């Protein structure tokens, strides 16, 4: 297969996924919000959810304009947590608050590590706006990407096994999560960044 032919098939795959399932990012945000509100004894309100959701987006857009470096750091931390929270929203509330939050962050951090470090040619020009020059050395990123990703995934795996041991998720949920995560992480490495 030529490089161009491979990219064509990746775009065909992306198109097929979008047509069949839509764009899933943020698809469970309202569920996470609803669960948080109900845990506090507050009934879910679409109006309250949308006002808060859009208000946060407007506030954050202003922060990007005024404080881009700080906003980028906050974005990376928030993205790691949010990706994990969206993926692992079903974890039992009986599980320790900090265990759940740590599992969310580790899953998302592993995802971001793989996403960024395996696509340096695409990522470096963007990171150049936010990071000092000495942090943009590609060999530095290449030498640390695998150990960092493996460490994050190892800690996350231990937390998921702990959650299963504590009956916070079933063996089916655990195995499903391992399979889905493996497919997601593999796609991060194999597909182009934008796909």
CSV table of C-alpha atoms in Angstrom, one decimal:
chain,number,residue,atom,x,y,z
A,1,UNK,CA,0.0,0.0,0.0
A,2,UNK,CA,1.3,3.5,-0.8
A,3,UNK,CA,1.2,6.3,1.8
A,4,UNK,CA,-1.5,8.1,-0.2
A,5,UNK,CA,-3.7,5.0,-0.5
A,6,UNK,CA,-3.4,4.4,3.2
A,7,UNK,CA,-4.6,7.9,4.0
A,8,UNK,CA,-7.5,7.5,1.6
A,9,UNK,CA,-8.6,4.4,3.5
A,10,UNK,CA,-8.2,6.2,6.8
A,11,UNK,CA,-10.5,9.0,5.6
A,12,UNK,CA,-13.0,6.4,4.3
A,13,UNK,CA,-13.0,4.8,7.7
A,14,UNK,CA,-13.5,8.1,9.5
A,15,UNK,CA,-16.4,9.0,7.1
A,16,UNK,CA,-18.0,5.6,7.7
A,17,UNK,CA,-17.8,6.0,11.5
A,18,UNK,CA,-19.2,9.5,11.4
A,19,UNK,CA,-22.1,8.5,9.2
A,20,UNK,CA,-22.9,5.5,11.3
A,21,UNK,CA,-22.4,6.8,14.8
A,22,UNK,CA,-22.0,10.6,14.6
A,23,UNK,CA,-19.3,12.5,16.5
A,24,UNK,CA,-19.3,11.1,20.0
A,25,UNK,CA,-17.2,13.7,21.8
A,26,UNK,CA,-19.3,15.3,24.5
A,27,UNK,CA,-22.2,12.8,23.9
A,28,UNK,CA,-22.2,11.8,27.6
A,29,UNK,CA,-21.6,15.2,29.1
A,30,UNK,CA,-25.3,15.6,30.0
A,31,UNK,CA,-25.3,12.1,31.6
A,32,UNK,CA,-22.3,13.0,33.8
A,33,UNK,CA,-23.9,16.3,34.8
A,34,UNK,CA,-27.2,14.5,35.5
A,35,UNK,CA,-25.5,11.9,37.7
A,36,UNK,CA,-23.6,14.6,39.6
A,37,UNK,CA,-26.8,16.6,40.2
A,38,UNK,CA,-28.8,13.5,41.3
A,39,UNK,CA,-26.0,12.5,43.7
A,40,UNK,CA,-26.5,15.9,45.3
A,41,UNK,CA,-30.3,15.4,45.4
A,42,UNK,CA,-30.9,18.0,42.7
A,43,UNK,CA,-33.3,17.1,39.8
A,44,UNK,CA,-31.8,17.3,36.3
A,45,UNK,CA,-32.7,20.4,34.3
A,46,UNK,CA,-31.8,20.8,30.6
A,47,UNK,CA,-31.9,24.6,30.9
A,48,UNK,CA,-29.5,24.7,33.9
A,49,UNK,CA,-27.2,22.2,32.1
A,50,UNK,CA,-27.1,24.2,28.9
A,51,UNK,CA,-26.6,27.6,30.6
A,52,UNK,CA,-23.7,26.3,32.7
A,53,UNK,CA,-22.2,24.4,29.7
A,54,UNK,CA,-22.3,27.3,27.3
A,55,UNK,CA,-21.2,29.8,30.1
A,56,UNK,CA,-18.1,27.7,30.8
A,57,UNK,CA,-17.3,27.7,27.1
A,58,UNK,CA,-17.6,31.5,26.8
A,59,UNK,CA,-15.5,32.0,29.9
A,60,UNK,CA,-12.8,29.6,28.7
A,61,UNK,CA,-12.7,31.3,25.2
A,62,UNK,CA,-12.0,34.6,26.9
A,63,UNK,CA,-9.2,32.9,29.0
A,64,UNK,CA,-7.6,31.6,25.8
A,65,UNK,CA,-7.4,35.1,24.4
A,66,UNK,CA,-6.0,36.7,27.6
A,67,UNK,CA,-3.8,33.9,29.0
A,68,UNK,CA,-2.9,31.3,26.3
A,69,UNK,CA,-0.1,29.4,28.1
A,70,UNK,CA,-2.1,29.0,31.3
A,71,UNK,CA,-5.2,28.1,29.3
A,72,UNK,CA,-3.2,25.5,27.4
A,73,UNK,CA,-2.0,23.8,30.6
A,74,UNK,CA,-5.5,23.9,32.0
A,75,UNK,CA,-6.8,22.5,28.8
A,76,UNK,CA,-4.5,19.5,28.9
A,77,UNK,CA,-5.3,18.7,32.5
A,78,UNK,CA,-9.1,19.2,31.9
A,79,UNK,CA,-8.9,17.1,28.6
A,80,UNK,CA,-7.2,14.2,30.4
A,81,UNK,CA,-9.8,14.2,33.1
A,82,UNK,CA,-12.8,14.8,30.8
A,83,UNK,CA,-11.9,12.0,28.4
A,84,UNK,CA,-11.5,9.6,31.3
A,85,UNK,CA,-14.7,10.8,32.9
A,86,UNK,CA,-16.7,10.4,29.7
A,87,UNK,CA,-15.3,6.9,29.1
A,88,UNK,CA,-15.6,5.6,32.7
A,89,UNK,CA,-18.9,7.4,33.6
A,90,UNK,CA,-20.4,4.1,34.6
A,91,UNK,CA,-18.0,3.4,37.5
A,92,UNK,CA,-20.0,2.8,40.7
A,93,UNK,CA,-20.4,5.8,43.1
A,94,UNK,CA,-19.7,3.3,45.8
A,95,UNK,CA,-16.1,3.3,44.7
A,96,UNK,CA,-13.9,5.9,46.5
A,97,UNK,CA,-14.3,9.4,45.0
A,98,UNK,CA,-10.5,9.8,44.6
A,99,UNK,CA,-10.1,6.3,43.0
A,100,UNK,CA,-12.7,7.2,40.4
A,101,UNK,CA,-11.2,10.6,39.7
A,102,UNK,CA,-7.7,9.1,39.5
A,103,UNK,CA,-8.9,6.5,37.1
A,104,UNK,CA,-10.5,9.2,34.9
A,105,UNK,CA,-7.4,11.2,34.8
A,106,UNK,CA,-5.0,8.3,34.2
A,107,UNK,CA,-7.1,7.0,31.3
A,108,UNK,CA,-7.3,10.4,29.7
A,109,UNK,CA,-3.6,11.1,30.3
A,110,UNK,CA,-2.6,7.9,28.6
A,111,UNK,CA,-4.9,8.7,25.7
A,112,UNK,CA,-3.4,12.2,25.4
A,113,UNK,CA,0.2,10.9,25.7
A,114,UNK,CA,-0.3,8.5,22.9
A,115,UNK,CA,-2.2,11.0,20.8
A,116,UNK,CA,0.4,13.7,21.1
A,117,UNK,CA,3.6,11.8,21.2
A,118,UNK,CA,2.9,9.5,18.3
A,119,UNK,CA,2.1,12.4,16.0
A,120,UNK,CA,5.0,14.8,16.7
A,121,UNK,CA,5.2,16.2,13.2
A,122,UNK,CA,1.6,17.5,13.5
A,123,UNK,CA,1.7,18.4,17.2
A,124,UNK,CA,5.0,20.3,17.4
A,125,UNK,CA,4.0,23.4,15.4
A,126,UNK,CA,1.0,23.7,17.7
A,127,UNK,CA,3.0,23.1,20.9
A,128,UNK,CA,5.5,25.7,19.8
A,129,UNK,CA,3.0,28.4,20.7
A,130,UNK,CA,2.8,27.3,24.3
A,131,UNK,CA,6.0,25.5,25.3
A,132,UNK,CA,9.6,26.7,25.7
A,133,UNK,CA,12.0,25.7,22.8
A,134,UNK,CA,13.9,23.3,25.0
A,135,UNK,CA,10.8,21.2,25.6
A,136,UNK,CA,10.1,20.8,21.9
A,137,UNK,CA,13.0,18.5,21.1
A,138,UNK,CA,11.4,15.5,19.2
A,139,UNK,CA,14.0,13.0,20.5
A,140,UNK,CA,13.0,14.0,24.1
A,141,UNK,CA,9.3,13.2,23.3
A,142,UNK,CA,10.2,10.0,21.4
A,143,UNK,CA,12.4,8.7,24.2
A,144,UNK,CA,9.7,9.2,26.9
A,145,UNK,CA,6.5,8.5,25.1
A,146,UNK,CA,6.5,4.7,25.6
A,147,UNK,CA,7.6,4.7,29.3
A,148,UNK,CA,5.1,7.4,30.2
A,149,UNK,CA,2.2,5.8,28.3
A,150,UNK,CA,3.0,2.3,29.8
A,151,UNK,CA,3.2,3.8,33.3
A,152,UNK,CA,-0.1,5.6,33.0
A,153,UNK,CA,-1.8,2.6,31.5
A,154,UNK,CA,-0.3,0.3,34.2
A,155,UNK,CA,-1.6,2.5,37.1
A,156,UNK,CA,-5.0,2.8,35.4
A,157,UNK,CA,-5.2,-1.0,34.9
A,158,UNK,CA,-4.4,-1.5,38.6
A,159,UNK,CA,-7.2,0.9,39.5
A,160,UNK,CA,-9.6,-0.8,37.3
A,161,UNK,CA,-8.7,-4.2,38.8
A,162,UNK,CA,-9.2,-2.7,42.2
A,163,UNK,CA,-12.6,-1.4,41.2
A,164,UNK,CA,-13.6,-4.8,40.0
A,165,UNK,CA,-12.2,-6.4,43.2
A,166,UNK,CA,-14.3,-3.9,45.2
A,167,UNK,CA,-17.4,-4.9,43.1
A,168,UNK,CA,-17.6,-1.4,41.6
A,169,UNK,CA,-17.8,-2.9,38.2
A,170,UNK,CA,-18.6,-6.4,36.8
A,171,UNK,CA,-16.1,-8.7,35.1
A,172,UNK,CA,-18.0,-8.0,31.8
A,173,UNK,CA,-17.6,-4.3,32.3
A,174,UNK,CA,-13.9,-4.7,33.2
A,175,UNK,CA,-13.2,-6.9,30.1
A,176,UNK,CA,-15.3,-4.6,27.9
A,177,UNK,CA,-13.3,-1.6,29.1
A,178,UNK,CA,-10.0,-3.3,28.5
A,179,UNK,CA,-11.1,-4.2,24.9
A,180,UNK,CA,-12.5,-0.8,24.1
A,181,UNK,CA,-9.5,1.0,25.5
A,182,UNK,CA,-7.1,-1.2,23.6
A,183,UNK,CA,-9.0,-0.4,20.4
A,184,UNK,CA,-9.0,3.3,21.1
A,185,UNK,CA,-5.3,3.4,22.1
A,186,UNK,CA,-4.3,1.4,19.0
A,187,UNK,CA,-6.2,3.7,16.7
A,188,UNK,CA,-4.4,6.7,18.3
A,189,UNK,CA,-1.1,5.1,17.2
A,190,UNK,CA,-2.2,3.8,13.8
A,191,UNK,CA,-4.4,6.6,12.4
A,192,UNK,CA,-3.3,10.1,11.5
A,193,UNK,CA,-3.8,12.7,14.3
A,194,UNK,CA,-6.9,14.3,12.8
A,195,UNK,CA,-8.6,11.0,12.3
